[in-house]
Tab-separated table of C-alpha atoms in Angstrom:
chain	number	residue	atom	x	y	z
A	1	UNK	CA	77.376	92.056	71.016
A	2	UNK	CA	74.801	94.958	71.381
A	3	UNK	CA	72.578	95.853	74.208
A	4	UNK	CA	68.876	95.046	74.126
A	5	UNK	CA	67.045	97.563	72.101
A	6	UNK	CA	70.040	98.923	70.166
A	7	UNK	CA	69.391	100.650	67.011
A	8	UNK	CA	72.577	99.595	65.376
A	9	UNK	CA	73.205	95.841	65.512
A	10	UNK	CA	74.459	93.426	62.981
A	11	UNK	CA	71.934	90.543	63.268
A	12	UNK	CA	68.657	90.696	65.372
A	13	UNK	CA	68.290	91.807	69.014
A	14	UNK	CA	70.596	89.999	71.283
A	15	UNK	CA	68.651	91.205	74.328
A	16	UNK	CA	71.727	91.719	76.466
A	17	UNK	CA	71.230	94.096	79.331
A	18	UNK	CA	74.992	94.548	79.965
A	19	UNK	CA	77.817	94.593	77.437
A	20	UNK	CA	81.587	94.780	77.966
A	21	UNK	CA	83.620	97.782	76.865
A	22	UNK	CA	86.491	96.019	75.040
A	23	UNK	CA	87.222	99.100	72.936
A	24	UNK	CA	88.041	101.187	76.177
A	25	UNK	CA	90.351	98.263	77.372
A	26	UNK	CA	92.109	98.377	74.010
A	27	UNK	CA	92.523	102.142	73.832
A	28	UNK	CA	93.175	102.917	77.526
A	29	UNK	CA	96.926	102.027	77.954
A	30	UNK	CA	98.118	104.322	75.080
A	31	UNK	CA	95.465	107.034	75.813
A	32	UNK	CA	96.483	107.345	79.508
A	33	UNK	CA	100.264	106.729	79.238
A	34	UNK	CA	100.775	108.944	76.294
A	35	UNK	CA	100.759	112.749	75.906
A	36	UNK	CA	97.534	114.464	75.103
A	37	UNK	CA	97.530	116.793	72.100
A	38	UNK	CA	94.559	117.807	70.104
A	39	UNK	CA	94.080	114.356	68.561
A	40	UNK	CA	95.696	111.629	70.760
A	41	UNK	CA	95.959	110.730	74.397
A	42	UNK	CA	92.791	111.558	76.403
A	43	UNK	CA	91.189	112.638	73.154
A	44	UNK	CA	90.842	108.962	72.383
A	45	UNK	CA	88.882	108.425	75.589
A	46	UNK	CA	86.635	111.490	74.833
A	47	UNK	CA	86.109	110.242	71.259
A	48	UNK	CA	85.143	106.769	72.535
A	49	UNK	CA	82.598	108.075	75.092
A	50	UNK	CA	81.164	110.383	72.341
A	51	UNK	CA	79.732	107.256	70.766
A	52	UNK	CA	77.675	106.336	73.814
A	53	UNK	CA	74.549	107.490	71.858
A	54	UNK	CA	74.850	104.050	70.110
A	55	UNK	CA	73.859	102.319	73.455
A	56	UNK	CA	70.303	102.381	74.826
A	57	UNK	CA	71.849	102.545	78.314
A	58	UNK	CA	75.505	103.509	78.667
A	59	UNK	CA	75.320	103.167	82.495
A	60	UNK	CA	75.043	99.415	81.948
A	61	UNK	CA	78.312	99.072	80.050
A	62	UNK	CA	80.952	96.960	81.909
A	63	UNK	CA	84.175	98.965	81.917
A	64	UNK	CA	87.588	97.588	82.579
A	65	UNK	CA	91.290	98.132	81.707
A	66	UNK	CA	92.340	94.471	81.637
A	67	UNK	CA	91.229	90.996	82.652
A	68	UNK	CA	92.508	87.401	82.625
A	69	UNK	CA	92.350	87.030	78.773
A	70	UNK	CA	94.372	90.300	78.100
A	71	UNK	CA	97.780	91.813	78.808
A	72	UNK	CA	97.821	93.514	82.173
A	73	UNK	CA	97.184	97.085	81.923
A	74	UNK	CA	100.667	97.653	83.216
A	75	UNK	CA	103.236	95.743	80.998
A	76	UNK	CA	105.890	96.767	83.522
A	77	UNK	CA	106.001	98.513	86.856
A	78	UNK	CA	105.883	102.301	86.110
A	79	UNK	CA	108.406	104.669	87.483
A	80	UNK	CA	105.653	106.859	88.875
A	81	UNK	CA	101.899	106.672	89.216
A	82	UNK	CA	100.826	109.797	87.412
A	83	UNK	CA	99.004	108.299	84.358
A	84	UNK	CA	98.020	105.064	86.330
A	85	UNK	CA	96.214	107.206	88.818
A	86	UNK	CA	94.385	109.019	86.133
A	87	UNK	CA	93.303	105.627	84.489
A	88	UNK	CA	92.058	104.399	87.831
A	89	UNK	CA	90.239	107.660	88.495
A	90	UNK	CA	88.545	107.548	85.154
A	91	UNK	CA	87.523	103.928	85.445
A	92	UNK	CA	85.963	104.622	88.940
A	93	UNK	CA	84.252	107.993	88.129
A	94	UNK	CA	83.013	107.660	84.498
A	95	UNK	CA	79.881	106.028	83.325
A	96	UNK	CA	79.283	102.211	83.457
A	97	UNK	CA	80.034	99.497	85.858
A	98	UNK	CA	83.815	99.243	86.683
A	99	UNK	CA	85.601	95.940	86.937
A	100	UNK	CA	89.095	95.689	88.487
A	101	UNK	CA	91.319	92.768	87.892
A	102	UNK	CA	93.035	91.317	90.939
A	103	UNK	CA	96.503	92.622	91.578
A	104	UNK	CA	95.759	96.013	90.080
A	105	UNK	CA	96.137	97.516	93.615
A	106	UNK	CA	99.666	96.333	93.943
A	107	UNK	CA	100.609	97.198	90.291
A	108	UNK	CA	100.963	93.545	89.041
A	109	UNK	CA	102.009	93.747	85.477
A	110	UNK	CA	103.018	91.549	82.378
A	111	UNK	CA	101.795	90.478	78.999
A	112	UNK	CA	100.297	87.328	77.632
A	113	UNK	CA	103.331	86.773	75.380
A	114	UNK	CA	104.434	83.129	75.807
A	115	UNK	CA	101.619	82.185	78.140
A	116	UNK	CA	98.355	83.350	79.785
A	117	UNK	CA	100.179	82.467	82.989
A	118	UNK	CA	101.973	85.719	83.016
A	119	UNK	CA	98.844	87.667	83.615
A	120	UNK	CA	97.442	85.169	86.042
A	121	UNK	CA	100.199	84.950	88.628
A	122	UNK	CA	99.465	84.332	92.319
A	123	UNK	CA	99.181	87.347	94.578
A	124	UNK	CA	102.541	87.119	96.588
A	125	UNK	CA	101.805	85.969	100.154
A	126	UNK	CA	100.331	82.898	101.743
A	127	UNK	CA	101.668	80.413	99.098
A	128	UNK	CA	104.698	78.006	99.556
A	129	UNK	CA	107.948	79.678	98.611
A	130	UNK	CA	106.579	83.239	98.957
A	131	UNK	CA	109.238	85.517	100.594
A	132	UNK	CA	106.933	88.550	100.870
A	133	UNK	CA	103.226	89.107	101.426
A	134	UNK	CA	101.436	92.006	99.749
A	135	UNK	CA	98.575	91.627	102.134
A	136	UNK	CA	100.360	93.884	104.583
A	137	UNK	CA	101.946	97.372	104.086
A	138	UNK	CA	105.234	95.995	105.125
A	139	UNK	CA	105.245	93.497	102.304
A	140	UNK	CA	104.613	96.134	99.694
A	141	UNK	CA	107.099	98.434	98.020
A	142	UNK	CA	106.589	102.266	98.598
A	143	UNK	CA	105.097	102.472	95.042
A	144	UNK	CA	102.900	99.550	95.694
A	145	UNK	CA	101.670	101.165	98.995
A	146	UNK	CA	101.051	104.450	97.121
A	147	UNK	CA	98.969	102.524	94.502
A	148	UNK	CA	97.136	100.541	97.197
A	149	UNK	CA	96.275	103.683	99.295
A	150	UNK	CA	95.152	105.681	96.263
A	151	UNK	CA	92.866	103.010	94.907
A	152	UNK	CA	91.531	102.283	98.435
A	153	UNK	CA	90.650	105.958	98.921
A	154	UNK	CA	88.825	105.961	95.636
A	155	UNK	CA	86.927	102.811	96.138
A	156	UNK	CA	85.825	103.753	99.731
A	157	UNK	CA	84.689	107.246	98.537
A	158	UNK	CA	82.820	105.540	95.607
A	159	UNK	CA	80.954	103.008	97.741
A	160	UNK	CA	77.365	104.138	98.159
A	161	UNK	CA	77.998	107.306	96.056
A	162	UNK	CA	74.810	107.610	94.017
A	163	UNK	CA	76.105	110.494	91.903
A	164	UNK	CA	78.886	108.196	90.489
A	165	UNK	CA	76.703	105.064	90.331
A	166	UNK	CA	73.604	106.594	88.774
A	167	UNK	CA	74.415	110.261	87.643
A	168	UNK	CA	74.307	111.497	84.173
A	169	UNK	CA	77.581	112.129	82.253
A	170	UNK	CA	78.581	115.392	80.521
A	171	UNK	CA	82.018	115.622	79.021
A	172	UNK	CA	84.121	118.259	77.278
A	173	UNK	CA	86.742	117.806	74.401
A	174	UNK	CA	90.090	118.035	76.082
A	175	UNK	CA	91.332	121.687	76.052
A	176	UNK	CA	95.033	121.983	75.671
A	177	UNK	CA	95.500	118.497	77.189
A	178	UNK	CA	93.034	118.932	80.107
A	179	UNK	CA	89.936	116.636	80.105
A	180	UNK	CA	86.908	117.588	82.104
A	181	UNK	CA	83.735	115.609	82.772
A	182	UNK	CA	80.899	115.867	85.250
A	183	UNK	CA	78.573	113.291	86.878
A	184	UNK	CA	75.291	114.754	88.147
A	185	UNK	CA	72.228	113.587	90.064
A	186	UNK	CA	69.739	115.988	91.179
A	187	UNK	CA	71.511	118.888	92.841
A	188	UNK	CA	74.717	116.997	93.487
A	189	UNK	CA	77.554	116.663	91.123
A	190	UNK	CA	81.126	115.390	90.810
A	191	UNK	CA	83.498	117.066	88.378
A	192	UNK	CA	86.716	115.340	87.327
A	193	UNK	CA	89.566	117.382	85.716
A	194	UNK	CA	92.933	115.770	84.624
A	195	UNK	CA	95.953	117.036	82.709
A	196	UNK	CA	96.950	114.259	80.318
A	197	UNK	CA	100.555	115.430	79.978
A	198	UNK	CA	103.785	115.224	81.821
A	199	UNK	CA	104.150	118.970	81.696
A	200	UNK	CA	102.383	121.882	83.518
A	201	UNK	CA	99.671	123.376	81.379
A	202	UNK	CA	97.635	126.536	81.625
A	203	UNK	CA	94.148	126.466	80.090
A	204	UNK	CA	91.181	128.712	79.469
A	205	UNK	CA	88.127	127.548	81.516
A	206	UNK	CA	85.685	129.317	79.136
A	207	UNK	CA	84.666	126.002	77.454
A	208	UNK	CA	83.204	124.597	80.850
A	209	UNK	CA	81.334	127.835	81.878
A	210	UNK	CA	77.992	125.998	81.584
A	211	UNK	CA	78.928	123.763	84.438
A	212	UNK	CA	81.492	125.843	86.312
A	213	UNK	CA	80.958	129.624	86.179
A	214	UNK	CA	83.957	131.658	87.209
A	215	UNK	CA	84.187	131.894	90.915
A	216	UNK	CA	82.651	128.532	91.552
A	217	UNK	CA	84.174	126.895	94.625
A	218	UNK	CA	84.390	123.177	94.708
A	219	UNK	CA	85.987	120.614	97.222
A	220	UNK	CA	88.603	118.308	95.923
A	221	UNK	CA	87.880	114.868	97.580
A	222	UNK	CA	91.567	113.786	96.980
A	223	UNK	CA	93.101	116.563	99.106
A	224	UNK	CA	90.210	118.251	100.879
A	225	UNK	CA	91.206	121.600	99.533
A	226	UNK	CA	88.687	124.061	98.110
A	227	UNK	CA	89.370	124.854	94.433
A	228	UNK	CA	88.014	128.154	92.894
A	229	UNK	CA	87.318	128.243	89.145
A	230	UNK	CA	88.946	131.161	87.499
A	231	UNK	CA	89.045	132.246	83.747
A	232	UNK	CA	92.504	130.576	83.453
A	233	UNK	CA	93.801	127.616	85.435
A	234	UNK	CA	97.277	126.049	85.707
A	235	UNK	CA	97.433	122.246	85.993
A	236	UNK	CA	100.557	120.444	87.364
A	237	UNK	CA	101.837	117.476	85.352
A	238	UNK	CA	99.298	114.659	85.414
A	239	UNK	CA	97.119	116.610	87.852
A	240	UNK	CA	93.856	115.072	89.012
A	241	UNK	CA	91.046	116.869	90.599
A	242	UNK	CA	87.699	115.161	91.754
A	243	UNK	CA	85.534	118.017	92.705
A	244	UNK	CA	82.289	117.934	94.695
A	245	UNK	CA	79.833	120.735	95.216
A	246	UNK	CA	79.610	121.901	98.827
């Protein structure tokens, strides 16, 4: 289906204000869980957003990583949350209208193999036979609490954030595995940087000079620390920065 007024459409104008980004959902698991080289990983996300010019209004695309008719984004509980946090960060800071499937915050996982019921299980807690309740921190595992707290922090920060809700998007082809994009509205902006690899990487910051001249100081909302942009920067494995101008 195509948005109302789309130039490229198979038959007629469907007059839909909002369309669903199934392509992102299909690509996202491999893109975020894999390593980013010059062709794969987060480059697949960059290439996908590079086609936004086909849509009259990319801000009205419904973005999601999974739903009740797909495999869960997590096929199994991960050993750590590095790439999962990057996927959540992208979903909640990039263009579009994000949709989160229930249970994402506690790392519910599984595939549709055998039955759709595997991706539609009850949230543990409050049902007959439940031995734990994920509705309290005590009922969640340490990894589930880490996921819950991270997603909660992102969502509370995003609520009422006009830069993320209505701002323009400018993004840059990943440089040596690091993907950088900016949302901007008026004189306010949020810049996201993430290392799509499980290894430390040092990159030149020259490609993003137009939005971050050397010496620019930005506040990372995840840590509260001030980050200074230098000609070369080193990113820890799966590093994420969500930078706001001060």
